[in-house]
Amino acid sequence: MLIDIKGLQDERFERPLRLIANLFFEECQISLEKETDSPIVVAFAIKEEDKISVEATLTEKDTKKAYTYTYTKEVTAAENDKEYFKQVKNAVSHAYLQVLQNYTGIVQKWGILTGIRPTKLLHNQNKLGKSAEETRKNLRKNYLITDEKIDLMQRIVDRQLTMVPDLYDLQKEVSIYIGIPFCPTKCAYCTFPAFAIQGKLGKVSSFLSGLHYEMEEIGKWLKEKNVKITTVYYGGGTPTAITAEEMDELYERMYDVFPDVSNIREITVEAGRPDTITPQKLEVLKKWNIDRISINPQSYTQETLKAIGRHHTVEETIEKYHLARAMGMNNINMDLIIGLPGEGTKEFEHSLIETEKLMPESLTVHTLSFKRASEMTLNKEKYKVAGRTEVEQMMEMAERWTAKHAYVPYYLYRQKNILGNLENVGYSMPGQESIYNIMIMEEVQTIIGIGCGAASKFIDPKTGKIEHFANPKDPKSYNDRFVEYTNKKIDILNQLF
């Protein structure tokens, strides 16, 4: 889909208008001030005085049928041109969204939001001392978010503050993400660092040497600065793809070099692929007092697992879940994905029925997202997925199922190109929420990324300003430069703390 835009020459409008158009049309492109063979054109007229008034008119080129919407907002004092442009962009986005809704008949429940972390908006209102009603009014007015989604956001924020009462006071602590970039095979929807581990034992050994070095240096810095660790999360890839002996050495190193490990609030290991779980590896987890893991079915339909490149069986998922439970894993998360290729409400209902037989402590419900570099996106014609209406029905099924079984929503995030413009929601039994997931989503503290492909998110304890830094995604580049990347991270940490 291509949309011609008239009346907006500033190229800064291109990206926000394209992102909003993508909520309605797949892979939409925007042409500013240049006539194309697009079936529709949207013309803007902007008046800027004490108020900003934006009129958007969408016209079908063939039929000449037109849809018009006008939005007006008060102008607040702006420190510079960038801040003023944000106000103009907000007004343009309002008018644009409304006219596209009128044209397509599709109502966007998240309004003009295209960002990943909606709940941060509500947390920010809390910090300003706004009442729940004021917050609701602001979210509706400024972003056009529906009451349904505001209710979901409020439930999540309330749950987070119950689980982590000092959430707004953790700026001087950090969490640690440790990336293990190996998997048995790579899933078709995945863009995480995940290299097939077969035949790469030399690379694994070299990578682990670099990882141990990073852990030692970061641990040394944390001890010198007396900085506490809130949570540690082993992700990837699949952290349980390495051997039991390698896992044992890794956790031993964590206890040796990180400060006060016994008082870290939570340590999680993604054992996401059931085909990597063995009794020996579970014994290692028990040895180091790690009992929060993920075992991710994604689907309980075997044909789906084959289509997306997960070379394990449904039976293996169930078997490994029972094995983990029998060996003392007391907080197990499982993931399901809505909208996988070939799946509709029938298949998703089957996944929920199978989940009910297991009752993990937490269930994360993802909506399929076509990530730019994934196999699924590069070969879209091979992967037929459900339409918007059916995807919404599956999300509603998940909401009803979790409510019926007393799970509560506790974190939420959204992605670009997500089916149905929906969301990913983490549900848990009360008291079993993942603190790390809350930390990474609400961006209240620095997350130090260690390992291949690990992304660090440095957050200034005073200003809240965020700086991103990522290690190389492939093991060879990481092995060649891990000392350099470790030093760069420590330099940034020295500036912040």
Short mmCIF file of C-alpha atoms in Angstrom, two decimals:
data_model
loop_
_atom_site.label_atom_id
_atom_site.label_comp_id
_atom_site.label_asym_id
_atom_site.label_seq_id
_atom_site.Cartn_x
_atom_site.Cartn_y
_atom_site.Cartn_z
CA MET A 1 0.00 0.00 0.00
CA LEU A 2 1.20 3.51 -0.86
CA ILE A 3 -0.34 6.74 0.42
CA ASP A 4 0.25 10.17 -1.11
CA ILE A 5 0.54 12.94 1.50
CA LYS A 6 -0.02 16.59 0.62
CA GLY A 7 0.50 19.69 2.75
CA LEU A 8 3.34 18.26 4.87
CA GLN A 9 6.78 18.90 3.42
CA ASP A 10 8.80 18.34 6.59
CA GLU A 11 10.43 14.91 6.26
CA ARG A 12 10.11 14.45 10.03
CA PHE A 13 6.46 13.56 9.42
CA GLU A 14 7.29 10.59 7.19
CA ARG A 15 8.09 8.02 9.89
CA PRO A 16 5.18 8.73 12.30
CA LEU A 17 2.68 8.80 9.41
CA ARG A 18 4.09 5.54 8.02
CA LEU A 19 3.88 3.82 11.40
CA ILE A 20 0.26 4.88 11.86
CA ALA A 21 -0.60 3.78 8.29
CA ASN A 22 0.94 0.37 9.06
CA LEU A 23 -1.72 -0.08 11.74
CA PHE A 24 -4.28 -0.22 8.92
CA PHE A 25 -2.35 -1.48 5.88
CA GLU A 26 0.41 -4.05 5.57
CA GLU A 27 3.88 -2.64 4.74
CA CYS A 28 2.54 0.81 3.88
CA GLN A 29 4.76 3.46 2.32
CA ILE A 30 4.33 7.24 2.45
CA SER A 31 5.06 9.74 -0.32
CA LEU A 32 5.36 13.35 0.83
CA GLU A 33 4.44 15.92 -1.84
CA LYS A 34 5.16 13.56 -4.74
CA GLU A 35 2.27 12.23 -6.86
CA THR A 36 2.28 8.44 -7.24
CA ASP A 37 -0.17 5.81 -8.44
CA SER A 38 -1.47 5.40 -4.88
CA PRO A 39 -5.23 4.71 -4.65
CA ILE A 40 -5.66 7.36 -1.95
CA VAL A 41 -4.28 10.77 -1.04
CA VAL A 42 -4.40 12.48 2.36
CA ALA A 43 -4.19 16.28 2.28
CA PHE A 44 -3.39 18.27 5.41
CA ALA A 45 -4.14 21.88 6.23
CA ILE A 46 -2.50 23.25 9.40
CA LYS A 47 -3.29 26.51 11.20
CA GLU A 48 -0.91 27.51 13.98
CA GLU A 49 -1.86 30.36 16.31
CA ASP A 50 -2.73 30.09 20.01
CA LYS A 51 -4.10 26.69 19.01
CA ILE A 52 -2.94 24.09 16.50
CA SER A 53 -5.72 23.10 14.11
CA VAL A 54 -5.17 20.24 11.66
CA GLU A 55 -7.62 19.26 8.94
CA ALA A 56 -6.99 15.92 7.20
CA THR A 57 -8.90 14.97 4.06
CA LEU A 58 -8.57 11.48 2.60
CA THR A 59 -9.70 11.13 -1.02
CA GLU A 60 -10.08 8.00 -3.11
CA LYS A 61 -8.54 8.87 -6.45
CA ASP A 62 -10.89 6.69 -8.52
CA THR A 63 -14.23 7.47 -6.89
CA LYS A 64 -13.36 10.96 -5.57
CA LYS A 65 -15.06 9.95 -2.33
CA ALA A 66 -13.64 12.04 0.52
CA TYR A 67 -13.36 11.73 4.30
CA THR A 68 -12.45 14.76 6.43
CA TYR A 69 -11.51 15.16 10.08
CA THR A 70 -10.37 18.26 11.96
CA TYR A 71 -8.46 18.19 15.25
CA THR A 72 -7.64 21.20 17.41
CA LYS A 73 -5.39 21.35 20.47
CA GLU A 74 -4.06 24.02 22.79
CA VAL A 75 -0.42 25.05 22.37
CA THR A 76 1.75 24.74 25.47
CA ALA A 77 5.02 26.61 25.99
CA ALA A 78 7.90 24.88 24.19
CA GLU A 79 11.58 25.31 25.01
CA ASN A 80 12.75 24.78 21.44
CA ASP A 81 11.64 23.86 17.92
CA LYS A 82 11.92 20.14 18.63
CA GLU A 83 9.46 20.37 21.53
CA TYR A 84 7.06 22.51 19.48
CA PHE A 85 7.23 20.05 16.57
CA LYS A 86 6.14 17.28 18.94
CA GLN A 87 2.91 19.19 19.55
CA VAL A 88 2.30 19.67 15.84
CA LYS A 89 3.10 16.00 15.15
CA ASN A 90 0.65 14.95 17.87
CA ALA A 91 -2.13 17.02 16.28
CA VAL A 92 -1.34 15.70 12.80
CA SER A 93 -1.34 12.12 14.14
CA HIS A 94 -4.77 12.62 15.74
CA ALA A 95 -6.36 13.90 12.53
CA TYR A 96 -4.59 11.26 10.41
CA LEU A 97 -5.65 8.35 12.62
CA GLN A 98 -9.25 9.51 12.76
CA VAL A 99 -9.57 9.92 9.00
CA LEU A 100 -8.02 6.49 8.40
CA GLN A 101 -10.43 4.97 10.94
CA ASN A 102 -13.35 6.59 9.11
CA TYR A 103 -12.07 5.32 5.75
CA THR A 104 -11.33 1.72 6.80
CA GLY A 105 -13.91 1.20 9.54
CA ILE A 106 -11.10 -0.15 11.77
CA VAL A 107 -10.88 1.32 15.28
CA GLN A 108 -7.36 1.36 16.75
CA LYS A 109 -7.74 0.56 20.45
CA TRP A 110 -4.22 1.82 21.16
CA GLY A 111 -4.98 5.11 19.40
CA ILE A 112 -1.98 6.88 17.91
CA LEU A 113 0.47 4.86 20.00
CA THR A 114 3.05 2.95 17.98
CA GLY A 115 5.58 2.68 20.81
CA ILE A 116 6.62 -0.46 22.63
CA ARG A 117 5.91 0.42 26.29
CA PRO A 118 2.47 1.98 26.86
CA THR A 119 2.51 1.38 30.62
CA LYS A 120 5.40 3.81 31.00
CA LEU A 121 2.91 6.59 30.21
CA LEU A 122 0.83 5.58 33.21
CA HIS A 123 3.86 5.25 35.48
CA ASN A 124 4.94 8.76 34.45
CA GLN A 125 1.51 10.11 35.41
CA ASN A 126 1.83 8.34 38.78
CA LYS A 127 5.19 9.99 39.40
CA LEU A 128 3.60 13.39 38.70
CA GLY A 129 0.98 12.67 41.36
CA LYS A 130 -1.94 12.47 38.94
CA SER A 131 -5.11 10.72 40.07
CA ALA A 132 -6.39 7.65 38.26
CA GLU A 133 -9.18 9.70 36.68
CA GLU A 134 -6.80 12.45 35.54
CA THR A 135 -4.51 9.83 34.05
CA ARG A 136 -7.36 8.15 32.20
CA LYS A 137 -8.50 11.50 30.81
CA ASN A 138 -4.99 12.40 29.65
CA LEU A 139 -4.42 9.04 27.94
CA ARG A 140 -7.74 9.26 26.12
CA LYS A 141 -7.24 12.88 25.10
CA ASN A 142 -3.57 12.85 24.14
CA TYR A 143 -3.26 9.40 22.60
CA LEU A 144 -6.84 8.28 21.80
CA ILE A 145 -6.34 5.05 23.80
CA THR A 146 -9.64 3.26 24.51
CA ASP A 147 -10.93 2.58 28.01
CA GLU A 148 -10.42 -1.15 27.45
CA LYS A 149 -6.65 -0.71 26.97
CA ILE A 150 -6.37 1.89 29.74
CA ASP A 151 -8.01 -0.61 32.11
CA LEU A 152 -5.41 -3.22 31.09
CA MET A 153 -2.59 -0.74 31.63
CA GLN A 154 -3.93 0.22 35.07
CA ARG A 155 -4.22 -3.41 36.19
CA ILE A 156 -0.64 -4.05 35.10
CA VAL A 157 0.78 -0.96 36.80
CA ASP A 158 -1.10 -1.75 40.03
CA ARG A 159 0.25 -5.31 39.95
CA GLN A 160 3.82 -4.14 39.32
CA LEU A 161 3.70 -1.76 42.27
CA THR A 162 2.30 -4.53 44.48
CA MET A 163 5.10 -6.88 43.45
CA VAL A 164 7.84 -4.22 43.55
CA PRO A 165 6.70 -1.47 45.95
CA ASP A 166 10.05 0.34 45.59
CA LEU A 167 9.87 0.29 41.77
CA TYR A 168 10.45 4.05 41.50
CA ASP A 169 13.47 3.91 43.85
CA LEU A 170 15.68 1.34 42.10
CA GLN A 171 17.70 3.75 39.95
CA LYS A 172 20.90 3.10 41.89
CA GLU A 173 20.68 -0.66 41.48
CA VAL A 174 21.15 -2.59 38.21
CA SER A 175 19.89 -5.76 36.62
CA ILE A 176 22.04 -8.09 34.53
CA TYR A 177 21.13 -9.76 31.23
CA ILE A 178 23.42 -12.60 30.14
CA GLY A 179 23.06 -13.65 26.50
CA ILE A 180 23.85 -17.20 25.34
CA PRO A 181 23.59 -17.07 21.51
CA PHE A 182 23.06 -20.76 20.74
CA CYS A 183 19.95 -22.86 20.00
CA PRO A 184 19.31 -26.36 18.66
CA THR A 185 17.78 -24.69 15.55
CA LYS A 186 16.57 -21.19 14.73
CA CYS A 187 12.81 -20.52 14.77
CA ALA A 188 11.34 -18.91 11.66
CA TYR A 189 9.98 -15.86 13.53
CA CYS A 190 13.18 -15.19 15.53
CA THR A 191 15.62 -12.29 15.17
CA PHE A 192 17.46 -12.85 18.46
CA PRO A 193 21.10 -14.00 18.40
CA ALA A 194 20.49 -17.72 17.99
CA PHE A 195 23.06 -19.82 16.18
CA ALA A 196 22.53 -23.55 15.68
CA ILE A 197 24.86 -25.15 18.22
CA GLN A 198 25.63 -28.36 16.32
CA GLY A 199 29.23 -28.43 15.08
CA LYS A 200 30.13 -25.21 16.87
CA LEU A 201 31.70 -26.55 20.05
CA GLY A 202 34.90 -24.54 19.46
CA LYS A 203 32.89 -21.34 19.10
CA VAL A 204 30.93 -22.14 22.25
CA SER A 205 34.13 -22.64 24.24
CA SER A 206 35.65 -19.38 22.94
CA PHE A 207 32.42 -17.51 23.60
CA LEU A 208 32.20 -18.76 27.18
CA SER A 209 35.77 -17.60 27.85
CA GLY A 210 34.79 -14.09 26.75
CA LEU A 211 31.57 -14.25 28.74
CA HIS A 212 33.43 -15.24 31.91
CA TYR A 213 35.81 -12.30 31.37
CA GLU A 214 32.90 -9.87 31.02
CA MET A 215 31.25 -11.23 34.16
CA GLU A 216 34.48 -10.87 36.14
CA GLU A 217 35.11 -7.27 35.05
CA ILE A 218 31.51 -6.14 35.53
CA GLY A 219 31.38 -7.94 38.87
CA LYS A 220 34.59 -6.22 39.97
CA TRP A 221 33.13 -2.82 39.03
CA LEU A 222 29.88 -3.52 40.89
CA LYS A 223 31.78 -4.48 44.05
CA GLU A 224 34.07 -1.43 43.87
CA LYS A 225 31.12 0.95 43.44
CA ASN A 226 28.93 -0.92 45.94
CA VAL A 227 26.13 -1.22 43.36
CA LYS A 228 23.48 -3.85 44.13
CA ILE A 229 22.00 -6.26 41.59
CA THR A 230 18.20 -6.47 41.52
CA THR A 231 17.77 -9.36 39.05
CA VAL A 232 19.79 -11.59 36.72
CA TYR A 233 18.30 -13.03 33.53
CA TYR A 234 19.94 -15.65 31.31
CA GLY A 235 18.50 -15.33 27.80
CA GLY A 236 19.61 -15.91 24.25
CA GLY A 237 19.35 -18.02 22.18
CA THR A 238 18.72 -20.77 24.65
CA PRO A 239 20.94 -20.73 27.77
CA THR A 240 20.32 -24.44 28.32
CA ALA A 241 21.72 -25.27 24.86
CA ILE A 242 25.23 -25.46 26.37
CA THR A 243 26.32 -28.53 28.36
CA ALA A 244 25.53 -29.16 32.02
CA GLU A 245 29.25 -28.77 32.81
CA GLU A 246 29.38 -25.41 31.03
CA MET A 247 26.26 -24.26 32.87
CA ASP A 248 27.79 -25.32 36.18
CA GLU A 249 30.97 -23.32 35.52
CA LEU A 250 28.91 -20.30 34.42
CA TYR A 251 26.77 -20.15 37.57
CA GLU A 252 29.77 -20.82 39.78
CA ARG A 253 31.47 -17.84 38.15
CA MET A 254 28.38 -15.73 38.81
CA TYR A 255 28.52 -16.57 42.54
CA ASP A 256 32.27 -15.89 42.62
CA VAL A 257 32.33 -12.51 40.86
CA PHE A 258 28.93 -10.84 41.37
CA PRO A 259 28.28 -9.10 44.69
CA ASP A 260 25.90 -10.62 47.25
CA VAL A 261 24.29 -13.15 44.89
CA SER A 262 22.24 -14.74 47.67
CA ASN A 263 20.32 -11.45 48.05
CA ILE A 264 19.55 -10.92 44.36
CA ARG A 265 15.76 -10.76 44.17
CA GLU A 266 15.42 -13.09 41.18
CA ILE A 267 17.55 -15.24 38.86
CA THR A 268 15.88 -16.58 35.72
CA VAL A 269 17.17 -19.02 33.11
CA GLU A 270 15.39 -19.31 29.75
CA ALA A 271 15.15 -23.05 29.12
CA GLY A 272 12.83 -22.14 26.28
CA ARG A 273 13.55 -25.09 24.04
CA PRO A 274 12.35 -28.34 25.65
CA ASP A 275 14.85 -30.28 23.53
CA THR A 276 17.70 -28.73 25.56
CA ILE A 277 16.43 -29.76 29.00
CA THR A 278 18.02 -32.77 30.73
CA PRO A 279 18.01 -34.09 34.31
CA GLN A 280 21.71 -33.17 34.57
CA LYS A 281 21.02 -29.54 33.62
CA LEU A 282 18.13 -29.29 36.06
CA GLU A 283 20.42 -30.64 38.79
CA VAL A 284 22.86 -27.82 38.01
CA LEU A 285 20.07 -25.24 38.33
CA LYS A 286 19.05 -26.73 41.69
CA LYS A 287 22.66 -26.73 42.87
CA TRP A 288 22.87 -22.95 42.35
CA ASN A 289 19.40 -22.18 43.81
CA ILE A 290 17.86 -21.22 40.47
CA ASP A 291 14.22 -22.32 40.28
CA ARG A 292 12.68 -19.81 37.86
CA ILE A 293 12.84 -21.05 34.27
CA SER A 294 10.91 -20.79 31.01
CA ILE A 295 9.81 -23.84 29.03
CA ASN A 296 8.16 -22.49 25.91
CA PRO A 297 5.73 -24.58 23.87
CA GLN A 298 4.67 -21.62 21.62
CA SER A 299 2.01 -24.02 20.26
CA TYR A 300 0.67 -27.48 21.09
CA THR A 301 0.09 -28.33 17.41
CA GLN A 302 2.88 -30.46 15.97
CA GLU A 303 2.42 -29.21 12.39
CA THR A 304 2.93 -25.66 13.62
CA LEU A 305 6.16 -26.52 15.44
CA LYS A 306 7.49 -28.12 12.26
CA ALA A 307 6.48 -25.11 10.15
CA ILE A 308 8.30 -22.62 12.39
CA GLY A 309 11.48 -24.68 12.73
CA ARG A 310 11.16 -25.95 16.30
CA HIS A 311 12.55 -29.47 16.15
CA HIS A 312 10.90 -30.85 19.25
CA THR A 313 7.57 -32.54 19.81
CA VAL A 314 4.53 -31.44 21.75
CA GLU A 315 4.99 -34.53 23.93
CA GLU A 316 8.56 -33.46 24.71
CA THR A 317 7.34 -30.07 25.98
CA ILE A 318 4.90 -31.77 28.36
CA GLU A 319 7.44 -34.38 29.45
CA LYS A 320 10.14 -31.79 30.20
CA TYR A 321 7.67 -29.62 32.10
CA HIS A 322 6.81 -32.54 34.40
CA LEU A 323 10.51 -33.39 34.75
CA ALA A 324 11.35 -29.81 35.77
CA ARG A 325 8.49 -29.74 38.25
CA ALA A 326 9.53 -33.07 39.78
CA MET A 327 13.10 -31.79 40.15
CA GLY A 328 12.10 -28.72 42.14
CA MET A 329 11.50 -25.94 39.62
CA ASN A 330 8.92 -23.88 41.52
CA ASN A 331 8.37 -20.97 39.14
CA ILE A 332 7.92 -22.05 35.54
CA ASN A 333 6.92 -19.69 32.74
CA MET A 334 5.49 -20.87 29.44
CA ASP A 335 5.00 -18.87 26.22
CA LEU A 336 2.22 -19.14 23.68
CA ILE A 337 2.16 -17.24 20.38
CA ILE A 338 -1.10 -16.03 18.85
CA GLY A 339 -1.29 -16.09 15.04
CA LEU A 340 1.38 -18.63 14.16
CA PRO A 341 1.20 -19.88 10.53
CA GLY A 342 -1.80 -22.11 9.88
CA GLU A 343 -3.30 -21.48 13.32
CA GLY A 344 -6.69 -20.03 14.17
CA THR A 345 -9.04 -20.08 17.13
CA LYS A 346 -9.38 -23.89 17.00
CA GLU A 347 -5.63 -24.48 17.35
CA PHE A 348 -5.23 -21.75 19.98
CA GLU A 349 -8.07 -23.23 22.03
CA HIS A 350 -6.23 -26.57 21.93
CA SER A 351 -3.07 -24.84 23.25
CA LEU A 352 -5.05 -23.34 26.12
CA ILE A 353 -6.60 -26.73 26.95
CA GLU A 354 -3.12 -28.29 27.10
CA THR A 355 -1.82 -25.39 29.21
CA GLU A 356 -4.66 -25.99 31.68
CA LYS A 357 -3.32 -29.49 32.30
CA LEU A 358 0.04 -28.03 33.39
CA MET A 359 -0.81 -24.71 35.07
CA PRO A 360 2.60 -23.00 34.99
CA GLU A 361 3.17 -20.14 37.43
CA SER A 362 3.20 -17.66 34.56
CA LEU A 363 2.00 -17.60 30.96
CA THR A 364 3.25 -15.07 28.45
CA VAL A 365 0.89 -14.58 25.52
CA HIS A 366 2.69 -13.16 22.49
CA THR A 367 1.08 -11.92 19.30
CA LEU A 368 3.07 -12.87 16.21
CA SER A 369 5.19 -10.02 14.88
CA PHE A 370 6.82 -10.03 11.45
CA LYS A 371 10.30 -8.97 12.51
CA ARG A 372 12.32 -7.44 9.74
CA ALA A 373 15.19 -9.94 9.49
CA SER A 374 13.32 -13.14 10.37
CA GLU A 375 12.94 -16.09 8.01
CA MET A 376 9.17 -15.65 8.26
CA THR A 377 9.31 -12.04 7.09
CA LEU A 378 11.77 -12.74 4.29
CA ASN A 379 9.52 -15.51 2.95
CA LYS A 380 6.06 -14.25 3.85
CA GLU A 381 4.34 -16.09 1.02
CA LYS A 382 5.21 -19.41 2.71
CA TYR A 383 3.61 -18.47 6.04
CA LYS A 384 -0.14 -17.87 5.92
CA VAL A 385 -1.45 -16.27 9.11
CA ALA A 386 -4.87 -15.43 10.55
CA GLY A 387 -6.64 -12.17 9.78
CA ARG A 388 -7.15 -9.27 12.17
CA THR A 389 -10.57 -10.38 13.44
CA GLU A 390 -9.48 -13.93 14.24
CA VAL A 391 -6.29 -12.71 15.91
CA GLU A 392 -8.37 -10.42 18.14
CA GLN A 393 -10.63 -13.38 18.99
CA MET A 394 -7.58 -15.40 20.06
CA MET A 395 -6.39 -12.58 22.32
CA GLU A 396 -9.85 -12.40 23.89
CA MET A 397 -9.70 -16.18 24.46
CA ALA A 398 -6.39 -15.72 26.29
CA GLU A 399 -7.84 -12.93 28.42
CA ARG A 400 -10.85 -15.05 29.42
CA TRP A 401 -8.71 -18.14 30.10
CA THR A 402 -6.22 -16.32 32.33
CA ALA A 403 -8.99 -14.56 34.26
CA LYS A 404 -10.82 -17.86 34.77
CA HIS A 405 -7.68 -19.43 36.24
CA ALA A 406 -6.80 -16.45 38.48
CA TYR A 407 -3.75 -15.28 36.50
CA VAL A 408 -3.14 -11.51 36.59
CA PRO A 409 -1.52 -9.39 33.85
CA TYR A 410 1.74 -7.87 35.07
CA TYR A 411 3.71 -6.66 32.06
CA LEU A 412 2.97 -5.66 28.50
CA TYR A 413 4.85 -4.62 25.43
CA ARG A 414 4.08 -4.05 21.77
CA GLN A 415 6.11 -4.51 18.58
CA LYS A 416 6.20 -3.11 15.09
CA ASN A 417 4.31 -5.20 12.51
CA ILE A 418 2.42 -7.05 15.23
CA LEU A 419 -0.71 -8.84 14.02
CA GLY A 420 -3.93 -6.92 14.66
CA ASN A 421 -2.03 -4.02 16.29
CA LEU A 422 -2.34 -5.99 19.53
CA GLU A 423 0.18 -6.61 22.30
CA ASN A 424 2.21 -9.17 24.21
CA VAL A 425 1.03 -9.69 27.79
CA GLY A 426 2.70 -11.51 30.65
CA TYR A 427 0.26 -13.16 33.06
CA SER A 428 1.17 -14.81 36.34
CA MET A 429 -0.27 -16.26 39.48
CA PRO A 430 -0.14 -13.44 42.07
CA GLY A 431 3.28 -13.29 43.69
CA GLN A 432 5.03 -15.21 40.88
CA GLU A 433 5.63 -12.24 38.55
CA SER A 434 9.05 -11.90 36.92
CA ILE A 435 10.75 -8.86 38.42
CA TYR A 436 13.23 -8.75 35.52
CA ASN A 437 10.39 -8.42 33.00
CA ILE A 438 9.06 -5.46 34.98
CA MET A 439 12.54 -3.86 35.09
CA ILE A 440 13.19 -4.21 31.35
CA MET A 441 9.75 -2.96 30.32
CA GLU A 442 9.39 0.00 32.65
CA GLU A 443 13.00 1.22 32.21
CA VAL A 444 13.47 2.27 35.83
CA GLN A 445 17.09 1.12 36.14
CA THR A 446 20.19 0.24 34.13
CA ILE A 447 20.25 -3.22 32.55
CA ILE A 448 23.83 -4.37 31.87
CA GLY A 449 23.96 -6.73 28.90
CA ILE A 450 26.73 -9.35 29.03
CA GLY A 451 27.46 -11.89 26.30
CA CYS A 452 26.93 -12.25 22.59
CA GLY A 453 24.17 -10.02 21.23
CA ALA A 454 23.36 -8.72 24.71
CA ALA A 455 21.95 -5.20 24.66
CA SER A 456 22.70 -2.86 27.55
CA LYS A 457 20.29 -0.11 28.48
CA PHE A 458 22.00 2.56 30.56
CA ILE A 459 19.60 4.80 32.47
CA ASP A 460 20.88 7.92 34.19
CA PRO A 461 19.83 7.62 37.87
CA LYS A 462 19.17 11.38 38.06
CA THR A 463 17.70 12.39 34.68
CA GLY A 464 16.29 9.09 33.43
CA LYS A 465 18.02 9.59 30.08
CA ILE A 466 18.50 6.29 28.24
CA GLU A 467 21.60 5.21 26.33
CA HIS A 468 21.73 1.94 24.38
CA PHE A 469 24.81 -0.19 23.78
CA ALA A 470 24.93 -3.64 22.16
CA ASN A 471 27.55 -6.37 22.00
CA PRO A 472 28.13 -8.03 18.59
CA LYS A 473 25.47 -10.56 17.59
CA ASP A 474 27.71 -13.22 16.08
CA PRO A 475 30.10 -15.30 18.25
CA LYS A 476 33.21 -14.62 16.13
CA SER A 477 32.90 -10.84 16.35
CA TYR A 478 32.16 -11.14 20.05
CA ASN A 479 35.18 -13.38 20.63
CA ASP A 480 37.43 -10.93 18.78
CA ARG A 481 36.33 -7.84 20.71
CA PHE A 482 34.80 -8.72 24.09
CA VAL A 483 37.56 -6.85 26.00
CA GLU A 484 36.86 -3.67 24.03
CA TYR A 485 33.11 -3.90 24.59
CA THR A 486 33.53 -4.61 28.29
CA ASN A 487 35.72 -1.52 28.71
CA LYS A 488 33.21 0.64 26.84
CA LYS A 489 30.41 -0.46 29.14
CA ILE A 490 32.48 0.24 32.23
CA ASP A 491 33.29 3.73 30.90
CA ILE A 492 29.57 4.45 30.54
CA LEU A 493 28.83 3.05 34.00
CA ASN A 494 31.51 5.29 35.50
CA GLN A 495 29.78 8.32 34.01
CA LEU A 496 26.39 7.30 35.41
CA PHE A 497 27.42 6.11 38.90
#
